[in-house]
CSV table of C-alpha atoms in Angstrom, one decimal:
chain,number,residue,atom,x,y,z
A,1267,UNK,CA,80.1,153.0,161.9
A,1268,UNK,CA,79.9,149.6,163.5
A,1269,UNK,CA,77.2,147.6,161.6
A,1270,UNK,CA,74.2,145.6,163.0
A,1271,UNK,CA,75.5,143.0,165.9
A,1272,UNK,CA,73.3,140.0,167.1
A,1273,UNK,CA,74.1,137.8,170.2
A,1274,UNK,CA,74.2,135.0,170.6
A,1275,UNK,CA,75.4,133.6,167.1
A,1276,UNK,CA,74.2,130.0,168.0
A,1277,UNK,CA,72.1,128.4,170.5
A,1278,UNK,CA,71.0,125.0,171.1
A,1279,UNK,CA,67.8,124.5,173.3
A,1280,UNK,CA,65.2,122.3,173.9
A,1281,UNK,CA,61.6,121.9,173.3
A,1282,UNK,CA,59.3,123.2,176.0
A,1283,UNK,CA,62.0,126.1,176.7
A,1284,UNK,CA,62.2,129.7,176.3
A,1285,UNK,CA,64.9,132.3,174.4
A,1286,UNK,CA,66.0,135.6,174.2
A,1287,UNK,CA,68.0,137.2,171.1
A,1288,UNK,CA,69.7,140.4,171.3
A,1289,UNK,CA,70.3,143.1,168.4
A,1290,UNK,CA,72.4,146.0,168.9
A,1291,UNK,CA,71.2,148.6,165.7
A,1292,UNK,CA,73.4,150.9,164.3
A,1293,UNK,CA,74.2,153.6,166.4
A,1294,UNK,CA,71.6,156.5,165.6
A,1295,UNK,CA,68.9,154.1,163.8
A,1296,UNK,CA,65.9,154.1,165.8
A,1297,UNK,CA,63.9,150.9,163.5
A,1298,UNK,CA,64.6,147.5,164.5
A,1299,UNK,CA,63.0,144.7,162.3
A,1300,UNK,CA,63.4,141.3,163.3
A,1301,UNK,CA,63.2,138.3,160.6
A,1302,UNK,CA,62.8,134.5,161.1
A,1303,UNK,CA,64.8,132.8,157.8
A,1304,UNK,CA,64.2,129.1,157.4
A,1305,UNK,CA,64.5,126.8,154.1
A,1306,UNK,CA,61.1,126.0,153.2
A,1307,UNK,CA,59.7,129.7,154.5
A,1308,UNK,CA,62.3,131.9,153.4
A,1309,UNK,CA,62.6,135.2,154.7
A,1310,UNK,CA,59.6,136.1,157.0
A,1311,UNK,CA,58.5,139.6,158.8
A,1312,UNK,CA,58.3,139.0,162.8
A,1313,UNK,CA,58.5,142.5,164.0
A,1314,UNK,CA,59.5,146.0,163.7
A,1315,UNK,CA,60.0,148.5,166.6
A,1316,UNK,CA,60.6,152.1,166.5
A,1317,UNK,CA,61.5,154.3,169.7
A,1318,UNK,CA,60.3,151.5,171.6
A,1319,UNK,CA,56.9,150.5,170.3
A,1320,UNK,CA,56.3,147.9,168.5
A,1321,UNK,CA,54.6,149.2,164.6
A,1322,UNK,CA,54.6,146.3,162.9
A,1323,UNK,CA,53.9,142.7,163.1
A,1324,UNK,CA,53.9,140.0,161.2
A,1325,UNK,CA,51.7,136.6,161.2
A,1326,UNK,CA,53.5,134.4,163.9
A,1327,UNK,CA,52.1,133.4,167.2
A,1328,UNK,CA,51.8,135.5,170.4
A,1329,UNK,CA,55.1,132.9,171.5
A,1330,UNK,CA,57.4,135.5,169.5
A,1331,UNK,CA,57.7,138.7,171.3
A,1332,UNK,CA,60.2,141.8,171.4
A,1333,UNK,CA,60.6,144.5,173.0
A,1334,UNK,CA,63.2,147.9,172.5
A,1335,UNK,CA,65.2,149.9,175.0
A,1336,UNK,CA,65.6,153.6,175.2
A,1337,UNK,CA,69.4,152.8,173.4
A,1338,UNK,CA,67.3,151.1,170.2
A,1339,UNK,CA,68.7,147.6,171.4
A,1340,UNK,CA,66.1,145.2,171.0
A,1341,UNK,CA,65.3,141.9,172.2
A,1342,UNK,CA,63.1,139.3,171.0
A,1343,UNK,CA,62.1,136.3,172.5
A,1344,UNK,CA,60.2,132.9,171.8
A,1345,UNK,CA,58.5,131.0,175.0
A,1346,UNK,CA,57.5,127.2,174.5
A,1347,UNK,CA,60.0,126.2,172.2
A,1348,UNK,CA,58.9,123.7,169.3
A,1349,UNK,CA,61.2,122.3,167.1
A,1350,UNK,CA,59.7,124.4,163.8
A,1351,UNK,CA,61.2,127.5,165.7
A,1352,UNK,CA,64.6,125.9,164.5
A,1353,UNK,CA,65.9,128.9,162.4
A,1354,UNK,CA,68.1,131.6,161.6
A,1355,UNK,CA,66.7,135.2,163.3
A,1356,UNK,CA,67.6,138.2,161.8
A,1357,UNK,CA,67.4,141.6,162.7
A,1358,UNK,CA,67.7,145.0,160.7
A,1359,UNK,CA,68.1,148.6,161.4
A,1360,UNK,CA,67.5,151.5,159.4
A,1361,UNK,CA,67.1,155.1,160.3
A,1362,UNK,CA,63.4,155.3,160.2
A,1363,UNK,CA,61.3,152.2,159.0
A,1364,UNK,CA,61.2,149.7,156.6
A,1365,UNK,CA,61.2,151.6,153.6
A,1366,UNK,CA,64.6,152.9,154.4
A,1367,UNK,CA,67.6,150.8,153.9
A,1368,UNK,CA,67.8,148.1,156.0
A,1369,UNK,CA,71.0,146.3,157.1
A,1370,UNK,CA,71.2,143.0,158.8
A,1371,UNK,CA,73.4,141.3,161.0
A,1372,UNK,CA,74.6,138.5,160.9
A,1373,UNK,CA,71.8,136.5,162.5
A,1374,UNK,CA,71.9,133.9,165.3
A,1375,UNK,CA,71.3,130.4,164.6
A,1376,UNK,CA,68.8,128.7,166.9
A,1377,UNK,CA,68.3,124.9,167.2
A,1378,UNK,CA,65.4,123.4,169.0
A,1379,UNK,CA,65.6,119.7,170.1
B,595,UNK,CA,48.0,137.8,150.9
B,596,UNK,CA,50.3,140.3,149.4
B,597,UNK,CA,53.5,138.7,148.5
B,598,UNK,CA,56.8,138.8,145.9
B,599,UNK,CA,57.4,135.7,143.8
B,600,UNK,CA,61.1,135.5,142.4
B,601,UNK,CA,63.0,133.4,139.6
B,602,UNK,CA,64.1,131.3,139.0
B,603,UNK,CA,65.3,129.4,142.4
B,604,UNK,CA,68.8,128.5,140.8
B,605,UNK,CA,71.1,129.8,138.3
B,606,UNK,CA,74.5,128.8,136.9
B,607,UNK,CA,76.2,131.0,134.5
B,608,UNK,CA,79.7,131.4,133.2
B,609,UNK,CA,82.5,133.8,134.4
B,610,UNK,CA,81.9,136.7,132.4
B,611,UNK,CA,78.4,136.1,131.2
B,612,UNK,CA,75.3,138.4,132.3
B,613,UNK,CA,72.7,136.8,135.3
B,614,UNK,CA,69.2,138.1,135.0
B,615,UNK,CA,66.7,137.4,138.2
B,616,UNK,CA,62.9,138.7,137.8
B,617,UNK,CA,60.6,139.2,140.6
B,618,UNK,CA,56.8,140.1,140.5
B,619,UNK,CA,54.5,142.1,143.1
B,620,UNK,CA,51.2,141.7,144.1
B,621,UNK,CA,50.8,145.6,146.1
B,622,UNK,CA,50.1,148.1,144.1
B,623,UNK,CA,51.3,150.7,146.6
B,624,UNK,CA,54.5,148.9,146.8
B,625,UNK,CA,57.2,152.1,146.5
B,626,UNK,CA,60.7,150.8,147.7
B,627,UNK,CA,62.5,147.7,146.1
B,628,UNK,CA,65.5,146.5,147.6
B,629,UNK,CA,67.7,143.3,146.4
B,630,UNK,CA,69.7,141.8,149.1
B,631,UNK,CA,73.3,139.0,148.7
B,632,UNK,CA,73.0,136.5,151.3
B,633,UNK,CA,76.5,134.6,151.6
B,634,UNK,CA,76.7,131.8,153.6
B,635,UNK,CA,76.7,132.2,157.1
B,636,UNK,CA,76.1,135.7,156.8
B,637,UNK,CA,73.0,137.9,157.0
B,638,UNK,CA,71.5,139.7,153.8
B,639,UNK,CA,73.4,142.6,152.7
B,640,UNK,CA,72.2,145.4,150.5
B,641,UNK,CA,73.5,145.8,146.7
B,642,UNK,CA,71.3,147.7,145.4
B,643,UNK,CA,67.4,149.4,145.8
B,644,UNK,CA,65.0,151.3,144.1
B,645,UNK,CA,61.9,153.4,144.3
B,646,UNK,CA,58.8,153.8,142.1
B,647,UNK,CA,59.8,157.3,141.2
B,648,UNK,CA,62.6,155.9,139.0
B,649,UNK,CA,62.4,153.3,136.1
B,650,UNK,CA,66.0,152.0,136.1
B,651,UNK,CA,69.5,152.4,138.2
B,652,UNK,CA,73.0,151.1,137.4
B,653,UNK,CA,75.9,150.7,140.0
B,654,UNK,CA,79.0,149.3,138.4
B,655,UNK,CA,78.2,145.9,137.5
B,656,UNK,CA,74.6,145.4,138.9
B,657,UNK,CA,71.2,147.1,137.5
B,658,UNK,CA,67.9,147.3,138.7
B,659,UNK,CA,64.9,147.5,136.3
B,660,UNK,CA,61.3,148.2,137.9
B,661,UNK,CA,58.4,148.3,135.6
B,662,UNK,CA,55.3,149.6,137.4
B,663,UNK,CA,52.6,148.6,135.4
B,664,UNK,CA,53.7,145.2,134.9
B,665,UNK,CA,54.5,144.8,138.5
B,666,UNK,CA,57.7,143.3,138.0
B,667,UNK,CA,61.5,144.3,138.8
B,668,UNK,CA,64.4,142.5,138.1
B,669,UNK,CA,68.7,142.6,138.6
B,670,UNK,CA,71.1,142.7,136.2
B,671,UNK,CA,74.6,141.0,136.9
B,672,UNK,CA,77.5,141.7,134.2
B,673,UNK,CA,80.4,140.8,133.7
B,674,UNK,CA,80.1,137.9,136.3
B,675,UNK,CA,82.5,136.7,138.6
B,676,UNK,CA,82.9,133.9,141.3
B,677,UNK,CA,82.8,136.1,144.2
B,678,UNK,CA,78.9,136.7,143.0
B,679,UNK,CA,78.0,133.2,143.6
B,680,UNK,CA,75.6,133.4,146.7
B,681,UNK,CA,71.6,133.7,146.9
B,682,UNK,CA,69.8,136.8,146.0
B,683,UNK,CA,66.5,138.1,147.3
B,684,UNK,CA,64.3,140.4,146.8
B,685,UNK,CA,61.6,142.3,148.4
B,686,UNK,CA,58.9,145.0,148.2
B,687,UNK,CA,57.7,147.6,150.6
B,688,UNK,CA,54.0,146.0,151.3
B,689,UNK,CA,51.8,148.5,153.1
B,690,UNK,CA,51.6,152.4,153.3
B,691,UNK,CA,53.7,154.5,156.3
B,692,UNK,CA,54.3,153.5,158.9
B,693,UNK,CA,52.6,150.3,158.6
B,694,UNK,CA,54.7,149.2,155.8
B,695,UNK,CA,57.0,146.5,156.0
B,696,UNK,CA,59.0,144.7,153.6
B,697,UNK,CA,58.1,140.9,152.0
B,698,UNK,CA,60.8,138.9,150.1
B,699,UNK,CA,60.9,136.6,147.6
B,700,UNK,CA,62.0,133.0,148.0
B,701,UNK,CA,65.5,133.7,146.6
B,702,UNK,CA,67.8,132.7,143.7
B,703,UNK,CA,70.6,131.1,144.6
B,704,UNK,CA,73.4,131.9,141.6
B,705,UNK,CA,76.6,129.9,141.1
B,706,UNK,CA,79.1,131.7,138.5
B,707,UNK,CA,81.5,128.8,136.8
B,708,UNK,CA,85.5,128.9,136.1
């Protein structure tokens, strides 16, 4: 099976601006989480959708939002830009939720100037 | 909040030796305890998980060890080798069902010497 694939893998944009970050799951896993990884945070929870509702949420702004298609892909995406959103997003899929395995891709790189 | 604290932050061993990396929970309902490789420039990938039903699993070189009373788990590298140097994480479910959600520690990055 193909794994977990995230476009783009880098981005530059500027403050003030808005993203979008794609994930394409695993073909027949319906649980996207999304992560945001920086150095002084670590690894921290965003999101998780399942069949295209959102399930779970973590503590970040109403500026991160996501959404999931019919096909699983999801799509999150950050409005106002500010240079602390300057970080590596993850996502993972796994069959069912997030106490299945989870496997990331390889994350896209975002830098906010 | 609930969270995972993991040590230590860095650790250098020898080729060959044995790396050891503990993390402690806070959850009490935590059931599912993956540990995760991150290389650079490349997302986390699964080596090895385990759930509060079992006390202890072995794959190859890597073990897991959960102790549930104590709260605490921790991974077992033997026998290491360069090609383990990377940072490790790991995380607890946090949360019951379908509101669960996994939390990760702050990571250990390991560097295996020649």
């Amino acid at each position: 099976k193909a794994g977990v694939t995230q476009t783009p893998r880098y981005l530059i944009k500027t403050r003030g601006q808005q993203v979008t970050l794609s994930c394409s799951p695993i073909s027949g896993h319906r649980s996207v989480s999304w992560y945001q990884q920086t150095p002084g945070q670590g690894l921290q929870f965003l999101f998780e959708y399942f069949s295209e509702t959102q399930r779970n949420k973590g503590n970040f702004p109403g500026r991160f939002s996501g959404r999931q298609f019919s096909n699983s892909r999801s799509e999150m995406n950050v409005s106002t830009l500010e240079l602390g959103d300057s970080a590596l997003y993850l996502c993972a899929s796994s069959p069912s939720g997030s106490t299945d395995t989870q496997y990331f891709g390889p994350g896209t790189r975002l830098t906010v100037l | 909040g609930e969270n995972v604290e993991q040590h230590p932050s860095t650790l250098s061993v020898q080729e060959g030796d044995s790396a050891v990396i503990k993390c402690t929970y806070s959850d009490s309902a935590s059931n599912y305890f993956p540990w995760y490789k991150q290389e650079l420039g490349k997302g986390p990938q699964l080596i090895i998980d385990i759930r509060s039903n079992v006390g202890e699993k072995k794959d190859q070189r890597i073990a897991v060890t959960l102790n549930k009373t104590a709260k605490h788990f921790s991974l077992h590298i033997t026998e290491t080798q360069p090609e383990d140097s990377a940072v490790y994480f790991c995380a607890a479910s946090i949360g019951t069902g379908t509101a669960s959600k996994l939390t990760f520690g702050t990571g250990t990055r390991l560097q295996v010497t020649l």
